[in-house]
């Protein structure tokens, strides 16, 4: 069995208007992911307490191949292009599965 593959992404948004538009874009994209990606196990976006222009995503895929397939989806490609209007900084941390449980 292939190891699960995860990442954490932190976005810093340009301003309050950008934050609203970004959140709307995320909601539309997240629904497409939920409907069409069985290999995407978790795709959660968080608002950061005390930082109104920050968002943190946690994503978990059944494998690196599932992540790569996710990145090729047309709605994900559209999200990646569109988000540039709203984001001033992106920090990505890739996570390698070392085992454990989801108790």
mmCIF file with all atom_site columns, C-alpha atoms in Angstrom:
data_model
loop_
_atom_site.group_PDB
_atom_site.id
_atom_site.type_symbol
_atom_site.label_atom_id
_atom_site.label_alt_id
_atom_site.label_comp_id
_atom_site.label_asym_id
_atom_site.label_entity_id
_atom_site.label_seq_id
_atom_site.pdbx_PDB_ins_code
_atom_site.Cartn_x
_atom_site.Cartn_y
_atom_site.Cartn_z
_atom_site.occupancy
_atom_site.B_iso_or_equiv
_atom_site.pdbx_formal_charge
_atom_site.auth_seq_id
_atom_site.auth_comp_id
_atom_site.auth_asym_id
_atom_site.auth_atom_id
_atom_site.pdbx_PDB_model_num
ATOM 1   C CA . UNK A 1 1   ? 0.000   0.000  0.000   1.00 0.00 ? 1   UNK A CA 1
ATOM 2   C CA . UNK A 1 2   ? 1.287   3.457  -0.914  1.00 0.00 ? 2   UNK A CA 1
ATOM 3   C CA . UNK A 1 3   ? 1.985   5.866  1.915   1.00 0.00 ? 3   UNK A CA 1
ATOM 4   C CA . UNK A 1 4   ? -0.494  8.658  2.492   1.00 0.00 ? 4   UNK A CA 1
ATOM 5   C CA . UNK A 1 5   ? 0.680   12.101 1.406   1.00 0.00 ? 5   UNK A CA 1
ATOM 6   C CA . UNK A 1 6   ? -0.175  15.359 3.121   1.00 0.00 ? 6   UNK A CA 1
ATOM 7   C CA . UNK A 1 7   ? 0.539   19.033 3.161   1.00 0.00 ? 7   UNK A CA 1
ATOM 8   C CA . UNK A 1 8   ? -0.144  22.173 5.127   1.00 0.00 ? 8   UNK A CA 1
ATOM 9   C CA . UNK A 1 9   ? -0.527  25.430 3.218   1.00 0.00 ? 9   UNK A CA 1
ATOM 10  C CA . UNK A 1 10  ? -0.605  28.866 4.821   1.00 0.00 ? 10  UNK A CA 1
ATOM 11  C CA . UNK A 1 11  ? -2.011  31.754 2.800   1.00 0.00 ? 11  UNK A CA 1
ATOM 12  C CA . UNK A 1 12  ? -1.654  35.427 3.646   1.00 0.00 ? 12  UNK A CA 1
ATOM 13  C CA . UNK A 1 13  ? -4.353  37.407 1.854   1.00 0.00 ? 13  UNK A CA 1
ATOM 14  C CA . UNK A 1 14  ? -3.950  40.920 0.458   1.00 0.00 ? 14  UNK A CA 1
ATOM 15  C CA . UNK A 1 15  ? -6.825  42.642 2.280   1.00 0.00 ? 15  UNK A CA 1
ATOM 16  C CA . UNK A 1 16  ? -10.337 42.068 3.622   1.00 0.00 ? 16  UNK A CA 1
ATOM 17  C CA . UNK A 1 17  ? -11.977 42.155 0.186   1.00 0.00 ? 17  UNK A CA 1
ATOM 18  C CA . UNK A 1 18  ? -9.460  39.594 -1.068  1.00 0.00 ? 18  UNK A CA 1
ATOM 19  C CA . UNK A 1 19  ? -10.194 37.409 1.962   1.00 0.00 ? 19  UNK A CA 1
ATOM 20  C CA . UNK A 1 20  ? -13.926 37.351 1.145   1.00 0.00 ? 20  UNK A CA 1
ATOM 21  C CA . UNK A 1 21  ? -13.291 36.501 -2.515  1.00 0.00 ? 21  UNK A CA 1
ATOM 22  C CA . UNK A 1 22  ? -10.706 33.861 -1.581  1.00 0.00 ? 22  UNK A CA 1
ATOM 23  C CA . UNK A 1 23  ? -13.116 32.191 0.853   1.00 0.00 ? 23  UNK A CA 1
ATOM 24  C CA . UNK A 1 24  ? -15.785 32.048 -1.856  1.00 0.00 ? 24  UNK A CA 1
ATOM 25  C CA . UNK A 1 25  ? -13.301 30.523 -4.306  1.00 0.00 ? 25  UNK A CA 1
ATOM 26  C CA . UNK A 1 26  ? -12.266 27.949 -1.714  1.00 0.00 ? 26  UNK A CA 1
ATOM 27  C CA . UNK A 1 27  ? -15.878 26.970 -0.991  1.00 0.00 ? 27  UNK A CA 1
ATOM 28  C CA . UNK A 1 28  ? -16.630 26.372 -4.676  1.00 0.00 ? 28  UNK A CA 1
ATOM 29  C CA . UNK A 1 29  ? -13.412 24.417 -5.215  1.00 0.00 ? 29  UNK A CA 1
ATOM 30  C CA . UNK A 1 30  ? -13.813 22.364 -2.043  1.00 0.00 ? 30  UNK A CA 1
ATOM 31  C CA . UNK A 1 31  ? -17.235 21.173 -3.207  1.00 0.00 ? 31  UNK A CA 1
ATOM 32  C CA . UNK A 1 32  ? -15.743 19.954 -6.504  1.00 0.00 ? 32  UNK A CA 1
ATOM 33  C CA . UNK A 1 33  ? -13.007 18.125 -4.600  1.00 0.00 ? 33  UNK A CA 1
ATOM 34  C CA . UNK A 1 34  ? -15.574 16.481 -2.327  1.00 0.00 ? 34  UNK A CA 1
ATOM 35  C CA . UNK A 1 35  ? -17.639 15.288 -5.288  1.00 0.00 ? 35  UNK A CA 1
ATOM 36  C CA . UNK A 1 36  ? -14.888 14.095 -7.614  1.00 0.00 ? 36  UNK A CA 1
ATOM 37  C CA . UNK A 1 37  ? -11.823 13.013 -5.634  1.00 0.00 ? 37  UNK A CA 1
ATOM 38  C CA . UNK A 1 38  ? -12.100 9.781  -3.650  1.00 0.00 ? 38  UNK A CA 1
ATOM 39  C CA . UNK A 1 39  ? -8.307  9.859  -3.177  1.00 0.00 ? 39  UNK A CA 1
ATOM 40  C CA . UNK A 1 40  ? -8.544  13.134 -1.264  1.00 0.00 ? 40  UNK A CA 1
ATOM 41  C CA . UNK A 1 41  ? -9.085  11.961 2.297   1.00 0.00 ? 41  UNK A CA 1
ATOM 42  C CA . UNK A 1 42  ? -9.073  15.353 4.045   1.00 0.00 ? 42  UNK A CA 1
ATOM 43  C CA . UNK A 1 43  ? -9.220  18.871 2.595   1.00 0.00 ? 43  UNK A CA 1
ATOM 44  C CA . UNK A 1 44  ? -9.880  21.396 5.335   1.00 0.00 ? 44  UNK A CA 1
ATOM 45  C CA . UNK A 1 45  ? -9.433  25.157 5.294   1.00 0.00 ? 45  UNK A CA 1
ATOM 46  C CA . UNK A 1 46  ? -9.075  27.093 8.531   1.00 0.00 ? 46  UNK A CA 1
ATOM 47  C CA . UNK A 1 47  ? -9.323  30.739 9.498   1.00 0.00 ? 47  UNK A CA 1
ATOM 48  C CA . UNK A 1 48  ? -6.492  31.633 11.861  1.00 0.00 ? 48  UNK A CA 1
ATOM 49  C CA . UNK A 1 49  ? -7.647  33.029 15.201  1.00 0.00 ? 49  UNK A CA 1
ATOM 50  C CA . UNK A 1 50  ? -6.501  36.626 15.602  1.00 0.00 ? 50  UNK A CA 1
ATOM 51  C CA . UNK A 1 51  ? -5.204  36.841 12.004  1.00 0.00 ? 51  UNK A CA 1
ATOM 52  C CA . UNK A 1 52  ? -8.115  37.835 9.749   1.00 0.00 ? 52  UNK A CA 1
ATOM 53  C CA . UNK A 1 53  ? -6.013  37.713 6.576   1.00 0.00 ? 53  UNK A CA 1
ATOM 54  C CA . UNK A 1 54  ? -4.527  34.249 7.186   1.00 0.00 ? 54  UNK A CA 1
ATOM 55  C CA . UNK A 1 55  ? -5.851  30.879 6.072   1.00 0.00 ? 55  UNK A CA 1
ATOM 56  C CA . UNK A 1 56  ? -4.344  27.438 6.698   1.00 0.00 ? 56  UNK A CA 1
ATOM 57  C CA . UNK A 1 57  ? -5.224  24.345 4.690   1.00 0.00 ? 57  UNK A CA 1
ATOM 58  C CA . UNK A 1 58  ? -4.620  20.782 5.786   1.00 0.00 ? 58  UNK A CA 1
ATOM 59  C CA . UNK A 1 59  ? -4.777  18.246 2.979   1.00 0.00 ? 59  UNK A CA 1
ATOM 60  C CA . UNK A 1 60  ? -4.360  14.470 3.176   1.00 0.00 ? 60  UNK A CA 1
ATOM 61  C CA . UNK A 1 61  ? -4.338  12.170 0.157   1.00 0.00 ? 61  UNK A CA 1
ATOM 62  C CA . UNK A 1 62  ? -4.332  8.372  -0.010  1.00 0.00 ? 62  UNK A CA 1
ATOM 63  C CA . UNK A 1 63  ? -1.036  8.574  -1.948  1.00 0.00 ? 63  UNK A CA 1
ATOM 64  C CA . UNK A 1 64  ? 1.293   10.898 -3.814  1.00 0.00 ? 64  UNK A CA 1
ATOM 65  C CA . UNK A 1 65  ? -0.430  9.731  -7.005  1.00 0.00 ? 65  UNK A CA 1
ATOM 66  C CA . UNK A 1 66  ? -3.793  10.906 -5.617  1.00 0.00 ? 66  UNK A CA 1
ATOM 67  C CA . UNK A 1 67  ? -2.268  14.318 -4.862  1.00 0.00 ? 67  UNK A CA 1
ATOM 68  C CA . UNK A 1 68  ? -0.805  14.528 -8.365  1.00 0.00 ? 68  UNK A CA 1
ATOM 69  C CA . UNK A 1 69  ? -4.223  13.650 -9.836  1.00 0.00 ? 69  UNK A CA 1
ATOM 70  C CA . UNK A 1 70  ? -5.790  16.359 -7.631  1.00 0.00 ? 70  UNK A CA 1
ATOM 71  C CA . UNK A 1 71  ? -3.336  18.943 -8.967  1.00 0.00 ? 71  UNK A CA 1
ATOM 72  C CA . UNK A 1 72  ? -4.283  18.060 -12.584 1.00 0.00 ? 72  UNK A CA 1
ATOM 73  C CA . UNK A 1 73  ? -8.041  18.551 -12.100 1.00 0.00 ? 73  UNK A CA 1
ATOM 74  C CA . UNK A 1 74  ? -9.382  21.510 -14.125 1.00 0.00 ? 74  UNK A CA 1
ATOM 75  C CA . UNK A 1 75  ? -11.119 23.090 -11.112 1.00 0.00 ? 75  UNK A CA 1
ATOM 76  C CA . UNK A 1 76  ? -7.894  22.861 -9.071  1.00 0.00 ? 76  UNK A CA 1
ATOM 77  C CA . UNK A 1 77  ? -5.902  24.419 -11.936 1.00 0.00 ? 77  UNK A CA 1
ATOM 78  C CA . UNK A 1 78  ? -8.501  27.206 -12.070 1.00 0.00 ? 78  UNK A CA 1
ATOM 79  C CA . UNK A 1 79  ? -8.257  27.682 -8.281  1.00 0.00 ? 79  UNK A CA 1
ATOM 80  C CA . UNK A 1 80  ? -4.455  27.899 -8.439  1.00 0.00 ? 80  UNK A CA 1
ATOM 81  C CA . UNK A 1 81  ? -4.622  30.571 -11.153 1.00 0.00 ? 81  UNK A CA 1
ATOM 82  C CA . UNK A 1 82  ? -7.481  32.561 -9.604  1.00 0.00 ? 82  UNK A CA 1
ATOM 83  C CA . UNK A 1 83  ? -6.067  32.633 -6.068  1.00 0.00 ? 83  UNK A CA 1
ATOM 84  C CA . UNK A 1 84  ? -3.110  34.729 -7.228  1.00 0.00 ? 84  UNK A CA 1
ATOM 85  C CA . UNK A 1 85  ? -5.380  37.799 -7.298  1.00 0.00 ? 85  UNK A CA 1
ATOM 86  C CA . UNK A 1 86  ? -6.064  37.455 -3.581  1.00 0.00 ? 86  UNK A CA 1
ATOM 87  C CA . UNK A 1 87  ? -2.888  36.084 -2.027  1.00 0.00 ? 87  UNK A CA 1
ATOM 88  C CA . UNK A 1 88  ? 0.260   37.972 -1.051  1.00 0.00 ? 88  UNK A CA 1
ATOM 89  C CA . UNK A 1 89  ? 2.148   34.976 0.345   1.00 0.00 ? 89  UNK A CA 1
ATOM 90  C CA . UNK A 1 90  ? 1.938   31.173 0.229   1.00 0.00 ? 90  UNK A CA 1
ATOM 91  C CA . UNK A 1 91  ? 3.911   28.778 2.446   1.00 0.00 ? 91  UNK A CA 1
ATOM 92  C CA . UNK A 1 92  ? 3.706   25.038 1.724   1.00 0.00 ? 92  UNK A CA 1
ATOM 93  C CA . UNK A 1 93  ? 4.922   22.224 3.982   1.00 0.00 ? 93  UNK A CA 1
ATOM 94  C CA . UNK A 1 94  ? 4.804   18.698 2.552   1.00 0.00 ? 94  UNK A CA 1
ATOM 95  C CA . UNK A 1 95  ? 4.204   15.859 4.990   1.00 0.00 ? 95  UNK A CA 1
ATOM 96  C CA . UNK A 1 96  ? 5.369   12.262 4.697   1.00 0.00 ? 96  UNK A CA 1
ATOM 97  C CA . UNK A 1 97  ? 3.335   9.557  6.402   1.00 0.00 ? 97  UNK A CA 1
ATOM 98  C CA . UNK A 1 98  ? 5.333   7.698  9.072   1.00 0.00 ? 98  UNK A CA 1
ATOM 99  C CA . UNK A 1 99  ? 2.459   5.571  10.321  1.00 0.00 ? 99  UNK A CA 1
ATOM 100 C CA . UNK A 1 100 ? 0.079   5.936  13.214  1.00 0.00 ? 100 UNK A CA 1
ATOM 101 C CA . UNK A 1 101 ? -3.661  5.963  13.617  1.00 0.00 ? 101 UNK A CA 1
ATOM 102 C CA . UNK A 1 102 ? -6.506  8.434  13.370  1.00 0.00 ? 102 UNK A CA 1
ATOM 103 C CA . UNK A 1 103 ? -7.905  7.581  16.790  1.00 0.00 ? 103 UNK A CA 1
#
